[in-house]
mmCIF file with all atom_site columns, C-alpha atoms and ligand atoms in Angstrom:
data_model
loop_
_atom_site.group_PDB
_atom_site.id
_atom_site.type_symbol
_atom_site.label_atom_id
_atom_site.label_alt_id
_atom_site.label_comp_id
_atom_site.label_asym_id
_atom_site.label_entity_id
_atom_site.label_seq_id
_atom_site.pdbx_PDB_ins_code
_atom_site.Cartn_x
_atom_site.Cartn_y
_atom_site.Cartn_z
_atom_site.occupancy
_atom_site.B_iso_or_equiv
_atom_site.pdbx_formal_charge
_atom_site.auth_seq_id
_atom_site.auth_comp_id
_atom_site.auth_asym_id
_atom_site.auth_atom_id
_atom_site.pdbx_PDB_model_num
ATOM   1   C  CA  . UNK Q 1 1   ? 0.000   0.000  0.000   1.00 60.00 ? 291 UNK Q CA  1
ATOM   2   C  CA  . UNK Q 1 2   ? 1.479   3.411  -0.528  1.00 68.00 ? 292 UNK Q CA  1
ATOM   3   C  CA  . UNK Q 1 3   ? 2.466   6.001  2.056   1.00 74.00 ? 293 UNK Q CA  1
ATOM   4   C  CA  . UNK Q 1 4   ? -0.246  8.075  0.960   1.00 80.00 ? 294 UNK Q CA  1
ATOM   5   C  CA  . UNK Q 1 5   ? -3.644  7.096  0.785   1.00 92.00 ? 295 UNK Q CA  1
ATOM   6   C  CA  . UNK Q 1 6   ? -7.022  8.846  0.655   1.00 95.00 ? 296 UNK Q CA  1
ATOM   7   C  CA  . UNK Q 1 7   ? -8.774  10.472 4.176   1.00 96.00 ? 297 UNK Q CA  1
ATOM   8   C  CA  . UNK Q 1 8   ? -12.081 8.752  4.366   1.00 96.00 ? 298 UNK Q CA  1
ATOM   9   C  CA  . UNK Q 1 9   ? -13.702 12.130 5.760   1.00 95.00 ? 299 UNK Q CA  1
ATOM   10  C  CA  . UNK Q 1 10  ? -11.940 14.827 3.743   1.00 94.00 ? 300 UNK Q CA  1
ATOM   11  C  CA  . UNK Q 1 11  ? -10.718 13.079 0.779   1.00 93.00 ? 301 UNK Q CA  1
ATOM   12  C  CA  . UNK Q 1 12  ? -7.438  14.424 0.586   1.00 93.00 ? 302 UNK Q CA  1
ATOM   13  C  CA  . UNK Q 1 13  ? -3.989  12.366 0.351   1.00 94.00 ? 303 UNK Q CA  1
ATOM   14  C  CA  . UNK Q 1 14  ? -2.850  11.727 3.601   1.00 95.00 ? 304 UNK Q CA  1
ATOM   15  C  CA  . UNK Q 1 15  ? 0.134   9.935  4.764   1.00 96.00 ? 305 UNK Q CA  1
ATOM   16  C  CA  . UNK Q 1 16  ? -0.716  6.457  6.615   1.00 95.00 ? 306 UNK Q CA  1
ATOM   17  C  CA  . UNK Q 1 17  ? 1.723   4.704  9.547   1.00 95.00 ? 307 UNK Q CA  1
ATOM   18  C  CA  . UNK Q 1 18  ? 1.609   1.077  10.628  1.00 95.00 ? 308 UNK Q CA  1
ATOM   19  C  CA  . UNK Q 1 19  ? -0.241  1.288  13.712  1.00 94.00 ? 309 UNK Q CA  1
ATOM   20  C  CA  . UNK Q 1 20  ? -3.149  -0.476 16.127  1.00 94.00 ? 310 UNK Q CA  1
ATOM   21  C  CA  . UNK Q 1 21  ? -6.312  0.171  14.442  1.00 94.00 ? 311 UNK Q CA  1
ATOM   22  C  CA  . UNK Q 1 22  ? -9.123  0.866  16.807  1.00 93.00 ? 312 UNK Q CA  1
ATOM   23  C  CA  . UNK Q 1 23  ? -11.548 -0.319 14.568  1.00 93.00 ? 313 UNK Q CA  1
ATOM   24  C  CA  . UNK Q 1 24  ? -10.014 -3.769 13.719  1.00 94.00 ? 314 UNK Q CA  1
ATOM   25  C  CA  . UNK Q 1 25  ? -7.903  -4.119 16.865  1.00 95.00 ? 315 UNK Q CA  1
ATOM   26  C  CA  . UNK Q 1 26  ? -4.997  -5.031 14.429  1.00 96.00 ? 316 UNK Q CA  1
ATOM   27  C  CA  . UNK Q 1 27  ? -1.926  -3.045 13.326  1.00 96.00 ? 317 UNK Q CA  1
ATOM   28  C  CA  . UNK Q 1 28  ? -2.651  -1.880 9.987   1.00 94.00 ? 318 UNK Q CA  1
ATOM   29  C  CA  . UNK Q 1 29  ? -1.634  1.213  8.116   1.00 95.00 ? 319 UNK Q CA  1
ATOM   30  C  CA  . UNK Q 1 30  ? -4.158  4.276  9.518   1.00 96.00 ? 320 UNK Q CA  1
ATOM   31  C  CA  . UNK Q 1 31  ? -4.156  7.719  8.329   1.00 97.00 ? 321 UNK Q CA  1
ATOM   32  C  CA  . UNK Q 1 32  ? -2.293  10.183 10.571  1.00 96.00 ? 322 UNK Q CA  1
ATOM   33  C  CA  . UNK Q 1 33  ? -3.067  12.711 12.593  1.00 96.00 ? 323 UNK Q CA  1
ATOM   34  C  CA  . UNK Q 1 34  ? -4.300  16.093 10.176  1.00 96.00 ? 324 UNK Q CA  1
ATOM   35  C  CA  . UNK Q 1 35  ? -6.035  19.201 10.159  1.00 96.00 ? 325 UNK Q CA  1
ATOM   36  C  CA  . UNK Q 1 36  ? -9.457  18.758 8.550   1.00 95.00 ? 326 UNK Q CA  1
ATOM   37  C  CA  . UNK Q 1 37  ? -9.562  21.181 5.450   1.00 92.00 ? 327 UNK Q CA  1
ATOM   38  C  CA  . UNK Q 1 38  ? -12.947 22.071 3.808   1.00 84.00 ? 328 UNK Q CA  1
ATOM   39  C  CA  . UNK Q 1 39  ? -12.404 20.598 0.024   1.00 76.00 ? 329 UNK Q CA  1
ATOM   40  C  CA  . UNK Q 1 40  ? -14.553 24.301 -1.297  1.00 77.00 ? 330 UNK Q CA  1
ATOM   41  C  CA  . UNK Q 1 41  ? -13.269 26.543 0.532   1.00 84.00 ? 331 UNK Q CA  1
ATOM   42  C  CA  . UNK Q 1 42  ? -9.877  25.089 1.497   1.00 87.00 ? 332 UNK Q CA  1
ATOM   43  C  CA  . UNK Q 1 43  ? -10.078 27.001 4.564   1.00 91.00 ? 333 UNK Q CA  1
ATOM   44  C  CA  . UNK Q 1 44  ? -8.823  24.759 7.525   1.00 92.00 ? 334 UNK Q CA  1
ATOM   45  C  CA  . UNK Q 1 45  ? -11.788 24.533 9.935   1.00 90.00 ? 335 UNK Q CA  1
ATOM   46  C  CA  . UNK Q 1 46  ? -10.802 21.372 12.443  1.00 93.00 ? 336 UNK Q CA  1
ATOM   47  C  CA  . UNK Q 1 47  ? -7.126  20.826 14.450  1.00 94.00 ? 337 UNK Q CA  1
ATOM   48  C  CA  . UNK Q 1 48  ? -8.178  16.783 13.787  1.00 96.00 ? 338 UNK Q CA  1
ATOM   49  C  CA  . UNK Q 1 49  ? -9.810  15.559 10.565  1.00 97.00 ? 339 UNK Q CA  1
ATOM   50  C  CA  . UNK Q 1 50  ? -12.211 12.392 11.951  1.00 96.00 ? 340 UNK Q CA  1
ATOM   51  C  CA  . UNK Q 1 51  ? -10.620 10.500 9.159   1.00 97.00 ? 341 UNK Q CA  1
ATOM   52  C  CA  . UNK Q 1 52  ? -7.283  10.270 11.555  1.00 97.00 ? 342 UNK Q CA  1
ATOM   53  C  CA  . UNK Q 1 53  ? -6.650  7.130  13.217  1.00 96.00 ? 343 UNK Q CA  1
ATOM   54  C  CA  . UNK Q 1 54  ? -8.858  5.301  11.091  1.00 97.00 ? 344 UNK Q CA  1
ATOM   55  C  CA  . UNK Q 1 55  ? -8.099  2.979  7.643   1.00 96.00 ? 345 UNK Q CA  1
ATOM   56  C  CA  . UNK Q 1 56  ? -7.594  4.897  4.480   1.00 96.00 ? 346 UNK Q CA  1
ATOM   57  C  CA  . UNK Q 1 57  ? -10.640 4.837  2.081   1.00 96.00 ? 347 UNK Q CA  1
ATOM   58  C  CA  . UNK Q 1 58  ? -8.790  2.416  -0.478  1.00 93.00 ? 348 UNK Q CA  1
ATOM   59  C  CA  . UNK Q 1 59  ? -9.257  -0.019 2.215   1.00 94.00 ? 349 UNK Q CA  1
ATOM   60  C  CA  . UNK Q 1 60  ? -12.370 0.612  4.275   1.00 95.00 ? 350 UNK Q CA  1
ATOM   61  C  CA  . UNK Q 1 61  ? -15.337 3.227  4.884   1.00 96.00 ? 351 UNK Q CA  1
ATOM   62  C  CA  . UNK Q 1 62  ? -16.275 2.929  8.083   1.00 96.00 ? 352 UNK Q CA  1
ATOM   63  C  CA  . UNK Q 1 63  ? -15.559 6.753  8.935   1.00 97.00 ? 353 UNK Q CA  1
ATOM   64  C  CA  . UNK Q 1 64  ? -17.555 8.115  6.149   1.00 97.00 ? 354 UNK Q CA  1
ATOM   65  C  CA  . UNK Q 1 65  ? -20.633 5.902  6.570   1.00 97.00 ? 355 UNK Q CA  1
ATOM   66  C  CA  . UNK Q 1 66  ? -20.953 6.737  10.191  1.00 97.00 ? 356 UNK Q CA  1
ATOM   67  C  CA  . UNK Q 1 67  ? -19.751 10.788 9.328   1.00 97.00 ? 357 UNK Q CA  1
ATOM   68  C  CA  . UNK Q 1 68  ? -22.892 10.524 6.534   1.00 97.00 ? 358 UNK Q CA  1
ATOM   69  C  CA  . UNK Q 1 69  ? -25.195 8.882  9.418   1.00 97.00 ? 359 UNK Q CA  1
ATOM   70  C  CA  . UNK Q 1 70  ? -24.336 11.825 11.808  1.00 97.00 ? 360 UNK Q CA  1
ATOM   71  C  CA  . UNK Q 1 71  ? -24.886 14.470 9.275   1.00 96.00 ? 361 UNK Q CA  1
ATOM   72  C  CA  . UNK Q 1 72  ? -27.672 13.449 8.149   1.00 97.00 ? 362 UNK Q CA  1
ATOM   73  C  CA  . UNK Q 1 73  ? -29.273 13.413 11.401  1.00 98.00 ? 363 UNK Q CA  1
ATOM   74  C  CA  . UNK Q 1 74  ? -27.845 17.082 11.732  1.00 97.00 ? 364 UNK Q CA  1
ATOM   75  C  CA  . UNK Q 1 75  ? -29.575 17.918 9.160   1.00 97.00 ? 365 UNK Q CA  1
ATOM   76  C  CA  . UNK Q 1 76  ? -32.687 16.327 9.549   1.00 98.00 ? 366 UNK Q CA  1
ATOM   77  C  CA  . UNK Q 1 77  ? -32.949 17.951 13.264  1.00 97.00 ? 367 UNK Q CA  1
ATOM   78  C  CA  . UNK Q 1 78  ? -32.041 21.311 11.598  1.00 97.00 ? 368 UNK Q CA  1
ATOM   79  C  CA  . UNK Q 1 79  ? -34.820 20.899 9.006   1.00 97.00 ? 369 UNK Q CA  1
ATOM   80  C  CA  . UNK Q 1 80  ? -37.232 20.142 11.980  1.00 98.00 ? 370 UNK Q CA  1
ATOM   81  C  CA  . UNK Q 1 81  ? -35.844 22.703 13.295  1.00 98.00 ? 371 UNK Q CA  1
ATOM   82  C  CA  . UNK Q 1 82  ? -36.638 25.288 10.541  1.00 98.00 ? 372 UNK Q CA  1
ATOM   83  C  CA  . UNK Q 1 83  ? -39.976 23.935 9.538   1.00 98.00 ? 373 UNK Q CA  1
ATOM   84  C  CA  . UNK Q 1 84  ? -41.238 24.623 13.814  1.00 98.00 ? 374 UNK Q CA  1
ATOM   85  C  CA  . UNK Q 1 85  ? -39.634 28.199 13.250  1.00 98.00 ? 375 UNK Q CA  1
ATOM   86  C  CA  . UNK Q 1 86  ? -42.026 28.345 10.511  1.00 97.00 ? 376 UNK Q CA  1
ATOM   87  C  CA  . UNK Q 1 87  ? -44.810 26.725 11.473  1.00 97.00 ? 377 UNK Q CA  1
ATOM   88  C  CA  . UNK Q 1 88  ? -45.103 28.216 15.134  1.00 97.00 ? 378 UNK Q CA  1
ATOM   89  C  CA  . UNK Q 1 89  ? -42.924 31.147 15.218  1.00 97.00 ? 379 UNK Q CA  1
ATOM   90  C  CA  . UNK Q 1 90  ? -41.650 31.233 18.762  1.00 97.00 ? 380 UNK Q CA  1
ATOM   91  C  CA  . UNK Q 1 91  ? -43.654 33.753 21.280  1.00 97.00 ? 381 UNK Q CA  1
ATOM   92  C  CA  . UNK Q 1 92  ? -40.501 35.666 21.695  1.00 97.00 ? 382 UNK Q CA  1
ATOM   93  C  CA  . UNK Q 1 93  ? -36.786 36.081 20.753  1.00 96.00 ? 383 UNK Q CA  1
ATOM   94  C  CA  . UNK Q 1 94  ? -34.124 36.378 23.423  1.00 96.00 ? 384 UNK Q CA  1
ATOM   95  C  CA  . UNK Q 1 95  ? -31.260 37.187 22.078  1.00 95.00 ? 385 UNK Q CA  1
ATOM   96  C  CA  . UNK Q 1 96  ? -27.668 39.821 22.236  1.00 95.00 ? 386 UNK Q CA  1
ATOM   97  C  CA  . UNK Q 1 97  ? -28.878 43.246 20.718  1.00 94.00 ? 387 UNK Q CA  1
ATOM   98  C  CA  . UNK Q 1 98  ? -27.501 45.132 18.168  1.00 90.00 ? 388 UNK Q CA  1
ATOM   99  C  CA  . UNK Q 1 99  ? -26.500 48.870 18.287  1.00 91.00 ? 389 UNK Q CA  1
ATOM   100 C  CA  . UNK Q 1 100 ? -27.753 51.186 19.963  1.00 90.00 ? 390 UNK Q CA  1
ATOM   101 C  CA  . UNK Q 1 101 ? -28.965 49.162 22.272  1.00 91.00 ? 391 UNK Q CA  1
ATOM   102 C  CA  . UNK Q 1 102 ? -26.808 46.396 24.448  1.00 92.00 ? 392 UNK Q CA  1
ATOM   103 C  CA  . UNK Q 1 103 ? -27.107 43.524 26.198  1.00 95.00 ? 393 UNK Q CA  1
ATOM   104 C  CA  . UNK Q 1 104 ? -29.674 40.595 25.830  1.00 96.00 ? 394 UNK Q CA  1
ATOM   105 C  CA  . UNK Q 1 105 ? -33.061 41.362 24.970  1.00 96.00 ? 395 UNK Q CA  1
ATOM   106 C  CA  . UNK Q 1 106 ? -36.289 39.770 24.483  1.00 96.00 ? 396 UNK Q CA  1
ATOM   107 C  CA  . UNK Q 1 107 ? -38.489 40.665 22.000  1.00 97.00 ? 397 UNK Q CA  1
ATOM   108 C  CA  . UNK Q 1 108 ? -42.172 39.492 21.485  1.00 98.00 ? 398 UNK Q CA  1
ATOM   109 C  CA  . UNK Q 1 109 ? -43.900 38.458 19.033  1.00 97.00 ? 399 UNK Q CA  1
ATOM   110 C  CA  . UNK Q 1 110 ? -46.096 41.074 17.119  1.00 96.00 ? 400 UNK Q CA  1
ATOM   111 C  CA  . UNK Q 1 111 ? -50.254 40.324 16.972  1.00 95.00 ? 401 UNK Q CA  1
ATOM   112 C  CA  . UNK Q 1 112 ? -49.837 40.344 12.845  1.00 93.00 ? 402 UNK Q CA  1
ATOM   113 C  CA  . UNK Q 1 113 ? -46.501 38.602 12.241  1.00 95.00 ? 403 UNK Q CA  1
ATOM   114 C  CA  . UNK Q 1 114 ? -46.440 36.427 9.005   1.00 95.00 ? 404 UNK Q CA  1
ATOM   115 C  CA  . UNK Q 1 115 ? -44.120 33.785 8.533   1.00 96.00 ? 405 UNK Q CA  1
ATOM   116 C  CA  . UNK Q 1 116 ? -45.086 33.315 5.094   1.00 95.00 ? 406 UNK Q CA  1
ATOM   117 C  CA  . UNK Q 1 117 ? -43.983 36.818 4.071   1.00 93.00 ? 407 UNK Q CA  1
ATOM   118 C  CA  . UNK Q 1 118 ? -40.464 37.996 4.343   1.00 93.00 ? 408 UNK Q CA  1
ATOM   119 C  CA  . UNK Q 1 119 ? -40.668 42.353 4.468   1.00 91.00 ? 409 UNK Q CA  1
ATOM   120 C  CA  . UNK Q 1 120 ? -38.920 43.817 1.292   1.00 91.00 ? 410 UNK Q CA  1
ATOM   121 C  CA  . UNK Q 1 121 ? -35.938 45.939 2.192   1.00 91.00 ? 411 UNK Q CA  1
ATOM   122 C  CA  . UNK Q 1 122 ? -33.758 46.035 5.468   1.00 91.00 ? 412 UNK Q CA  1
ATOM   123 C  CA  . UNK Q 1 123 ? -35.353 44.880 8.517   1.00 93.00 ? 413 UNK Q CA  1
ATOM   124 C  CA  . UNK Q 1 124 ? -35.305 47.243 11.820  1.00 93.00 ? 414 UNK Q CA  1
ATOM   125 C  CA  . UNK Q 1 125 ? -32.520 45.827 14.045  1.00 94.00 ? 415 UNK Q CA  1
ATOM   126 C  CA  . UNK Q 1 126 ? -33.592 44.554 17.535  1.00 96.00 ? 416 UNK Q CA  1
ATOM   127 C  CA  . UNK Q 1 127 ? -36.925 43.875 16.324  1.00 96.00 ? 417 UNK Q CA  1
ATOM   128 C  CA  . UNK Q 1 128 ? -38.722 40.173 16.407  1.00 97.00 ? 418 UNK Q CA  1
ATOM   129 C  CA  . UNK Q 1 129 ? -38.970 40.132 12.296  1.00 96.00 ? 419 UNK Q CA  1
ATOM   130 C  CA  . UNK Q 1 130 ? -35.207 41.215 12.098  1.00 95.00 ? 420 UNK Q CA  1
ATOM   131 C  CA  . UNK Q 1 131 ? -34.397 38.205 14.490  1.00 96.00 ? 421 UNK Q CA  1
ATOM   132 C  CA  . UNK Q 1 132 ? -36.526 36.068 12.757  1.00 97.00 ? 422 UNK Q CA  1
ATOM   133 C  CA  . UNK Q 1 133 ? -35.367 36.469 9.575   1.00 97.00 ? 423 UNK Q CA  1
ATOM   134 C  CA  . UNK Q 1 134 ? -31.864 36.263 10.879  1.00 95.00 ? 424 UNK Q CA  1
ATOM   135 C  CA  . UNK Q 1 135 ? -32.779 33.195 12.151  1.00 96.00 ? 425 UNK Q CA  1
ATOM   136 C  CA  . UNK Q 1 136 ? -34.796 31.867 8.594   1.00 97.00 ? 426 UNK Q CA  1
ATOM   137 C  CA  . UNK Q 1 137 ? -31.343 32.922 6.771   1.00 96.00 ? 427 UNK Q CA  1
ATOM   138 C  CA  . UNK Q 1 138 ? -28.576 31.065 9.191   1.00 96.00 ? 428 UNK Q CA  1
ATOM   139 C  CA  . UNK Q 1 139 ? -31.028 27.642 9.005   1.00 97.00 ? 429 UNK Q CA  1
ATOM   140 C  CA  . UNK Q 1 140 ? -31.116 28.309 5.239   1.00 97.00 ? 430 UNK Q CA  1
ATOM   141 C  CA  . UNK Q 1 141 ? -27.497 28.312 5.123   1.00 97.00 ? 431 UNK Q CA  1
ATOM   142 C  CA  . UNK Q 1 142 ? -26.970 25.394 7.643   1.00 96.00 ? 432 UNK Q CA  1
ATOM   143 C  CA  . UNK Q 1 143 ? -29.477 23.721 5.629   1.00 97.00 ? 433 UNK Q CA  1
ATOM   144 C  CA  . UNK Q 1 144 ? -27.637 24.547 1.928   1.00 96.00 ? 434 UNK Q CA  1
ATOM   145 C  CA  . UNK Q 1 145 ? -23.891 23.531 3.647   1.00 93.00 ? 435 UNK Q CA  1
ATOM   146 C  CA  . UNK Q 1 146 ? -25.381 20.352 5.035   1.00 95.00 ? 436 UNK Q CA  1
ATOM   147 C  CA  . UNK Q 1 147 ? -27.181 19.173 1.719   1.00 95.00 ? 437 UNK Q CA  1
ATOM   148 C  CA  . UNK Q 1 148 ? -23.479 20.032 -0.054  1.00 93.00 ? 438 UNK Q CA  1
ATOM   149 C  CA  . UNK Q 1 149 ? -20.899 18.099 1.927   1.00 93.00 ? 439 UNK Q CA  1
ATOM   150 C  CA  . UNK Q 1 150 ? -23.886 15.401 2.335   1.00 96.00 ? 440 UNK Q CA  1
ATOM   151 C  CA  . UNK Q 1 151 ? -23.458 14.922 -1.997  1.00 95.00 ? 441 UNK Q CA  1
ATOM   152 C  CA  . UNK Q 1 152 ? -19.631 15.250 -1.888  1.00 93.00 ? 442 UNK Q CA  1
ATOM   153 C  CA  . UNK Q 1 153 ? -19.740 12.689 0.699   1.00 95.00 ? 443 UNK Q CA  1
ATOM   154 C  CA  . UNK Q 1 154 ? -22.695 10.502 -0.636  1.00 96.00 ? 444 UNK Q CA  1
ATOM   155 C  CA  . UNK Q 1 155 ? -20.380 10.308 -4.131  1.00 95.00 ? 445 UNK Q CA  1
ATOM   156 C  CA  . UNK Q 1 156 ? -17.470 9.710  -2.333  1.00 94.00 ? 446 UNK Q CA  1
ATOM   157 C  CA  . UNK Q 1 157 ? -19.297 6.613  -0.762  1.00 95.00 ? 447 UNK Q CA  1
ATOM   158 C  CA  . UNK Q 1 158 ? -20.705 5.428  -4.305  1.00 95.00 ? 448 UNK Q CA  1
ATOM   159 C  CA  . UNK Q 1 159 ? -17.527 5.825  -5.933  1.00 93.00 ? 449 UNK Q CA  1
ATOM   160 C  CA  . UNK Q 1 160 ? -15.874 3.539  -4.070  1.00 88.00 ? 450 UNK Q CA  1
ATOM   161 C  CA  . UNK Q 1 161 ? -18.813 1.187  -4.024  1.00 83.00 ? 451 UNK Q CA  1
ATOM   162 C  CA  . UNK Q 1 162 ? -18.982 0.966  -7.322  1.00 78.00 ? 452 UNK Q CA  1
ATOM   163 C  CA  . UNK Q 1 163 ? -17.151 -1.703 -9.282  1.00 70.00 ? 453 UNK Q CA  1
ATOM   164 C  CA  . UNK Q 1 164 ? -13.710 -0.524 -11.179 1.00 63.00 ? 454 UNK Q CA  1
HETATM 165 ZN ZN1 . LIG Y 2 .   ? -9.093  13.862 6.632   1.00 84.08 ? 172 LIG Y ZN1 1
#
């Protein structure tokens, strides 16, 4: 096998050393210890990739199927999450306020507030439709980031599954 081999979780080459393999309780070559890099952005966003100490993907995919599981559940919560927001939009919002006001505030609901329609133009800061909407864009983009790395990593799984 050569000294480099492919990260099961971040895909990149990654050198491997003959060691005990917690997964297999054998000494087998595992990937080493490595920061986890995102493969867009190629920003380095984790000290420890999850795809160190376990086998390289040319030889198993363990880490990725359970990594897929756990997203997936992420994601699935966060859509829950998301579709409650919309459904019942909380009573209030407690949350750090923006200038010129400080501190934590809560914020009630208003009588007409409608999920359904977003206000054109910039929302008053501080206020429960600014916070909601805040709220409507950061699940959006949890949602969008999820559903991308879940493909990358869903092809990465099929890939290897499929026959050469
Ligand atoms: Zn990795």
């Amino acid at each position: 096998m050569p000294r480099y081999t492919t990260c099961q979780i971040c895909g990149r080459a990654i050198r491997t050393v003959k060691a005990d393999c917690a997964q297999t309780g054998k000494v087998e070559r595992i990937i080493i210890d490595h920061p986890y890099v995102d493969p867009r952005t190629g920003v380095q966003e984790e000290e420890r990739c999850l795809g160190s100490g376990w086998r390289p993907l040319e030889v198993a995919s363990d880490a990725l199927e359970r990594y897929v599981a756990k997203l997936e559940e992420a994601a699935m919560e966060l859509r829950r999450e998301f579709t409650a927001m919309h459904d019942r939009p909380p009573e209030e919002f407690t949350f750090r306020a923006q200038w010129p006001l400080r501190g934590e505030i809560a914020v009630a609901r208003p009588k007409r507030f409608d999920p359904k329609r977003k206000p054109d133009g910039v929302l008053k800061p501080n206020t429960y439709a600014h916070q909601f909407w805040d709220e409507d864009r950061r699940y959006r983009f949890g949602l969008a980031r999820a559903d991308a790395d879940l493909a990358v990593l869903n092809k990465r799984l099929a890939d290897r599954r499929a026959p050469a």
